[in-house]
mmCIF file with all atom_site columns, C-alpha atoms in Angstrom:
data_model
loop_
_atom_site.group_PDB
_atom_site.id
_atom_site.type_symbol
_atom_site.label_atom_id
_atom_site.label_alt_id
_atom_site.label_comp_id
_atom_site.label_asym_id
_atom_site.label_entity_id
_atom_site.label_seq_id
_atom_site.pdbx_PDB_ins_code
_atom_site.Cartn_x
_atom_site.Cartn_y
_atom_site.Cartn_z
_atom_site.occupancy
_atom_site.B_iso_or_equiv
_atom_site.pdbx_formal_charge
_atom_site.auth_seq_id
_atom_site.auth_comp_id
_atom_site.auth_asym_id
_atom_site.auth_atom_id
_atom_site.pdbx_PDB_model_num
ATOM 1   C CA . MET A 1 1   ? 118.072 57.335  107.077 1.00 72.00 ? 1   MET A CA 1
ATOM 2   C CA . LYS A 1 2   ? 116.930 59.983  109.581 1.00 77.00 ? 2   LYS A CA 1
ATOM 3   C CA . LYS A 1 3   ? 119.422 62.465  108.110 1.00 79.00 ? 3   LYS A CA 1
ATOM 4   C CA . ILE A 1 4   ? 118.051 61.949  104.614 1.00 78.00 ? 4   ILE A CA 1
ATOM 5   C CA . VAL A 1 5   ? 114.471 62.522  105.811 1.00 74.00 ? 5   VAL A CA 1
ATOM 6   C CA . THR A 1 6   ? 115.504 65.631  107.784 1.00 79.00 ? 6   THR A CA 1
ATOM 7   C CA . ILE A 1 7   ? 117.425 67.089  104.838 1.00 72.00 ? 7   ILE A CA 1
ATOM 8   C CA . THR A 1 8   ? 114.547 66.358  102.466 1.00 68.00 ? 8   THR A CA 1
ATOM 9   C CA . VAL A 1 9   ? 112.019 68.053  104.756 1.00 64.00 ? 9   VAL A CA 1
ATOM 10  C CA . LEU A 1 10  ? 114.271 71.106  105.184 1.00 65.00 ? 10  LEU A CA 1
ATOM 11  C CA . MET A 1 11  ? 114.798 71.363  101.421 1.00 64.00 ? 11  MET A CA 1
ATOM 12  C CA . LEU A 1 12  ? 111.039 71.225  100.775 1.00 58.00 ? 12  LEU A CA 1
ATOM 13  C CA . ILE A 1 13  ? 110.404 73.955  103.345 1.00 61.00 ? 13  ILE A CA 1
ATOM 14  C CA . LEU A 1 14  ? 113.156 76.174  101.944 1.00 61.00 ? 14  LEU A CA 1
ATOM 15  C CA . CYS A 1 15  ? 111.921 75.633  98.385  1.00 62.00 ? 15  CYS A CA 1
ATOM 16  C CA . GLY A 1 16  ? 108.638 77.237  99.447  1.00 63.00 ? 16  GLY A CA 1
ATOM 17  C CA . CYS A 1 17  ? 110.473 80.439  100.459 1.00 71.00 ? 17  CYS A CA 1
ATOM 18  C CA . GLU A 1 18  ? 111.004 83.377  98.112  1.00 75.00 ? 18  GLU A CA 1
ATOM 19  C CA . PRO A 1 19  ? 113.502 86.158  98.798  1.00 77.00 ? 19  PRO A CA 1
ATOM 20  C CA . VAL A 1 20  ? 112.006 89.619  99.312  1.00 81.00 ? 20  VAL A CA 1
ATOM 21  C CA . GLN A 1 21  ? 113.551 92.662  97.663  1.00 87.00 ? 21  GLN A CA 1
ATOM 22  C CA . LYS A 1 22  ? 112.870 96.170  98.914  1.00 92.00 ? 22  LYS A CA 1
ATOM 23  C CA . ARG A 1 23  ? 110.394 97.810  96.559  1.00 93.00 ? 23  ARG A CA 1
ATOM 24  C CA . THR A 1 24  ? 107.609 100.365 96.343  1.00 96.00 ? 24  THR A CA 1
ATOM 25  C CA . GLU A 1 25  ? 104.156 99.232  95.223  1.00 95.00 ? 25  GLU A CA 1
ATOM 26  C CA . THR A 1 26  ? 100.699 100.704 94.851  1.00 97.00 ? 26  THR A CA 1
ATOM 27  C CA . VAL A 1 27  ? 98.241  98.362  96.550  1.00 97.00 ? 27  VAL A CA 1
ATOM 28  C CA . LYS A 1 28  ? 94.508  98.244  97.234  1.00 97.00 ? 28  LYS A CA 1
ATOM 29  C CA . VAL A 1 29  ? 93.710  97.007  100.758 1.00 96.00 ? 29  VAL A CA 1
ATOM 30  C CA . ILE A 1 30  ? 91.247  94.109  100.893 1.00 97.00 ? 30  ILE A CA 1
ATOM 31  C CA . SER A 1 31  ? 91.362  93.380  104.641 1.00 95.00 ? 31  SER A CA 1
ATOM 32  C CA . VAL A 1 32  ? 93.288  94.225  107.810 1.00 94.00 ? 32  VAL A CA 1
ATOM 33  C CA . GLU A 1 33  ? 93.590  91.476  110.431 1.00 94.00 ? 33  GLU A CA 1
ATOM 34  C CA . LYS A 1 34  ? 95.062  91.966  113.902 1.00 91.00 ? 34  LYS A CA 1
ATOM 35  C CA . GLN A 1 35  ? 97.084  88.948  115.072 1.00 93.00 ? 35  GLN A CA 1
ATOM 36  C CA . THR A 1 36  ? 97.994  88.213  118.716 1.00 92.00 ? 36  THR A CA 1
ATOM 37  C CA . GLU A 1 37  ? 100.478 85.520  119.767 1.00 90.00 ? 37  GLU A CA 1
ATOM 38  C CA . THR A 1 38  ? 101.088 84.849  123.459 1.00 90.00 ? 38  THR A CA 1
ATOM 39  C CA . SER A 1 39  ? 103.811 82.546  124.758 1.00 91.00 ? 39  SER A CA 1
ATOM 40  C CA . GLY A 1 40  ? 105.277 81.587  128.118 1.00 89.00 ? 40  GLY A CA 1
ATOM 41  C CA . ASN A 1 41  ? 103.755 80.592  131.434 1.00 88.00 ? 41  ASN A CA 1
ATOM 42  C CA . LYS A 1 42  ? 102.007 82.319  134.364 1.00 82.00 ? 42  LYS A CA 1
ATOM 43  C CA . ASP A 1 43  ? 105.301 83.686  135.725 1.00 87.00 ? 43  ASP A CA 1
ATOM 44  C CA . ASN A 1 44  ? 106.855 84.872  132.489 1.00 90.00 ? 44  ASN A CA 1
ATOM 45  C CA . PHE A 1 45  ? 104.930 85.494  129.292 1.00 88.00 ? 45  PHE A CA 1
ATOM 46  C CA . SER A 1 46  ? 105.099 87.718  126.253 1.00 89.00 ? 46  SER A CA 1
ATOM 47  C CA . THR A 1 47  ? 102.589 88.909  123.711 1.00 89.00 ? 47  THR A CA 1
ATOM 48  C CA . HIS A 1 48  ? 103.405 89.694  120.094 1.00 89.00 ? 48  HIS A CA 1
ATOM 49  C CA . ILE A 1 49  ? 100.842 91.822  118.278 1.00 89.00 ? 49  ILE A CA 1
ATOM 50  C CA . TYR A 1 50  ? 101.057 92.441  114.530 1.00 92.00 ? 50  TYR A CA 1
ATOM 51  C CA . TRP A 1 51  ? 98.734  92.992  111.578 1.00 93.00 ? 51  TRP A CA 1
ATOM 52  C CA . LEU A 1 52  ? 98.295  91.101  108.311 1.00 94.00 ? 52  LEU A CA 1
ATOM 53  C CA . ILE A 1 53  ? 97.308  93.373  105.457 1.00 95.00 ? 53  ILE A CA 1
ATOM 54  C CA . ASN A 1 54  ? 95.667  91.520  102.552 1.00 96.00 ? 54  ASN A CA 1
ATOM 55  C CA . THR A 1 55  ? 95.927  93.447  99.293  1.00 96.00 ? 55  THR A CA 1
ATOM 56  C CA . ASP A 1 56  ? 95.428  92.937  95.587  1.00 96.00 ? 56  ASP A CA 1
ATOM 57  C CA . LYS A 1 57  ? 99.219  92.343  95.337  1.00 94.00 ? 57  LYS A CA 1
ATOM 58  C CA . GLY A 1 58  ? 99.476  89.800  98.205  1.00 92.00 ? 58  GLY A CA 1
ATOM 59  C CA . THR A 1 59  ? 99.641  89.675  101.984 1.00 93.00 ? 59  THR A CA 1
ATOM 60  C CA . TYR A 1 60  ? 101.962 91.886  104.018 1.00 93.00 ? 60  TYR A CA 1
ATOM 61  C CA . GLN A 1 61  ? 102.841 92.016  107.691 1.00 93.00 ? 61  GLN A CA 1
ATOM 62  C CA . VAL A 1 62  ? 102.950 95.195  109.789 1.00 93.00 ? 62  VAL A CA 1
ATOM 63  C CA . GLU A 1 63  ? 104.976 95.516  112.991 1.00 91.00 ? 63  GLU A CA 1
ATOM 64  C CA . THR A 1 64  ? 104.634 98.451  115.382 1.00 85.00 ? 64  THR A CA 1
ATOM 65  C CA . SER A 1 65  ? 108.162 98.151  116.787 1.00 83.00 ? 65  SER A CA 1
ATOM 66  C CA . GLY A 1 66  ? 111.534 96.784  115.746 1.00 82.00 ? 66  GLY A CA 1
ATOM 67  C CA . LEU A 1 67  ? 113.568 96.776  112.548 1.00 81.00 ? 67  LEU A CA 1
ATOM 68  C CA . TRP A 1 68  ? 110.596 96.543  110.165 1.00 79.00 ? 68  TRP A CA 1
ATOM 69  C CA . ALA A 1 69  ? 108.271 98.833  112.151 1.00 85.00 ? 69  ALA A CA 1
ATOM 70  C CA . CYS A 1 70  ? 105.652 100.997 110.472 1.00 88.00 ? 70  CYS A CA 1
ATOM 71  C CA . PRO A 1 71  ? 103.140 101.949 113.183 1.00 84.00 ? 71  PRO A CA 1
ATOM 72  C CA . GLY A 1 72  ? 101.128 104.118 110.792 1.00 84.00 ? 72  GLY A CA 1
ATOM 73  C CA . ALA A 1 73  ? 100.228 101.106 108.653 1.00 80.00 ? 73  ALA A CA 1
ATOM 74  C CA . VAL A 1 74  ? 97.759  99.799  111.247 1.00 78.00 ? 74  VAL A CA 1
ATOM 75  C CA . SER A 1 75  ? 95.404  102.622 110.268 1.00 86.00 ? 75  SER A CA 1
ATOM 76  C CA . LEU A 1 76  ? 95.102  101.441 106.640 1.00 91.00 ? 76  LEU A CA 1
ATOM 77  C CA . LYS A 1 77  ? 91.488  101.410 105.481 1.00 94.00 ? 77  LYS A CA 1
ATOM 78  C CA . VAL A 1 78  ? 89.792  98.627  103.525 1.00 96.00 ? 78  VAL A CA 1
ATOM 79  C CA . ASP A 1 79  ? 89.021  99.443  99.864  1.00 96.00 ? 79  ASP A CA 1
ATOM 80  C CA . SER A 1 80  ? 91.600  102.272 99.867  1.00 95.00 ? 80  SER A CA 1
ATOM 81  C CA . THR A 1 81  ? 94.693  102.477 97.670  1.00 96.00 ? 81  THR A CA 1
ATOM 82  C CA . TYR A 1 82  ? 98.149  103.267 99.091  1.00 96.00 ? 82  TYR A CA 1
ATOM 83  C CA . THR A 1 83  ? 101.727 103.454 97.893  1.00 96.00 ? 83  THR A CA 1
ATOM 84  C CA . VAL A 1 84  ? 103.802 101.365 100.292 1.00 95.00 ? 84  VAL A CA 1
ATOM 85  C CA . THR A 1 85  ? 107.434 100.369 100.657 1.00 94.00 ? 85  THR A CA 1
ATOM 86  C CA . VAL A 1 86  ? 107.867 96.637  101.222 1.00 93.00 ? 86  VAL A CA 1
ATOM 87  C CA . ASP A 1 87  ? 110.960 94.918  102.663 1.00 92.00 ? 87  ASP A CA 1
ATOM 88  C CA . GLY A 1 88  ? 111.992 91.696  104.417 1.00 86.00 ? 88  GLY A CA 1
ATOM 89  C CA . PHE A 1 89  ? 114.105 88.568  104.056 1.00 79.00 ? 89  PHE A CA 1
ATOM 90  C CA . PHE A 1 90  ? 111.855 85.758  102.838 1.00 73.00 ? 90  PHE A CA 1
ATOM 91  C CA . LYS A 1 91  ? 108.177 85.178  102.197 1.00 77.00 ? 91  LYS A CA 1
ATOM 92  C CA . SER A 1 92  ? 106.354 81.896  102.565 1.00 73.00 ? 92  SER A CA 1
ATOM 93  C CA . SER A 1 93  ? 102.658 81.632  103.348 1.00 69.00 ? 93  SER A CA 1
ATOM 94  C CA . PHE A 1 94  ? 103.272 77.999  104.347 1.00 67.00 ? 94  PHE A CA 1
ATOM 95  C CA . LEU A 1 95  ? 105.623 79.152  107.136 1.00 73.00 ? 95  LEU A CA 1
ATOM 96  C CA . GLY A 1 96  ? 103.652 82.308  107.926 1.00 78.00 ? 96  GLY A CA 1
ATOM 97  C CA . LEU A 1 97  ? 106.423 84.616  106.658 1.00 85.00 ? 97  LEU A CA 1
ATOM 98  C CA . TYR A 1 98  ? 105.253 87.717  104.832 1.00 91.00 ? 98  TYR A CA 1
ATOM 99  C CA . PRO A 1 99  ? 107.021 90.813  103.499 1.00 93.00 ? 99  PRO A CA 1
ATOM 100 C CA . TYR A 1 100 ? 106.833 93.814  105.825 1.00 91.00 ? 100 TYR A CA 1
ATOM 101 C CA . ILE A 1 101 ? 105.267 97.171  105.006 1.00 93.00 ? 101 ILE A CA 1
ATOM 102 C CA . THR A 1 102 ? 107.920 99.622  106.200 1.00 92.00 ? 102 THR A CA 1
ATOM 103 C CA . GLU A 1 103 ? 106.579 102.922 104.840 1.00 92.00 ? 103 GLU A CA 1
ATOM 104 C CA . ILE A 1 104 ? 103.333 104.428 103.555 1.00 91.00 ? 104 ILE A CA 1
ATOM 105 C CA . ARG A 1 105 ? 103.204 107.370 101.159 1.00 85.00 ? 105 ARG A CA 1
#
């Protein structure tokens, strides 16, 4: 019975995910929100800082380092229009997974 419940929950979570294809879009920025996540204990901790960019075409995540990095995207201005390249694996607002902005033109 526990296996059936676990499989059902996993299927429902995965059904809420959409694959992300690399694409270029023209978006109007509605808001830019800095997010900070800290984990660990007093002896060993890490902080992950990223930005959520809310646009007229959806919400995107911006990383300043790593595979999907686009440090210049943190300077996006509200009420401005940009052409951006978007990439990633999956998106799901339920799980907090958003496509990444990887380039601004």
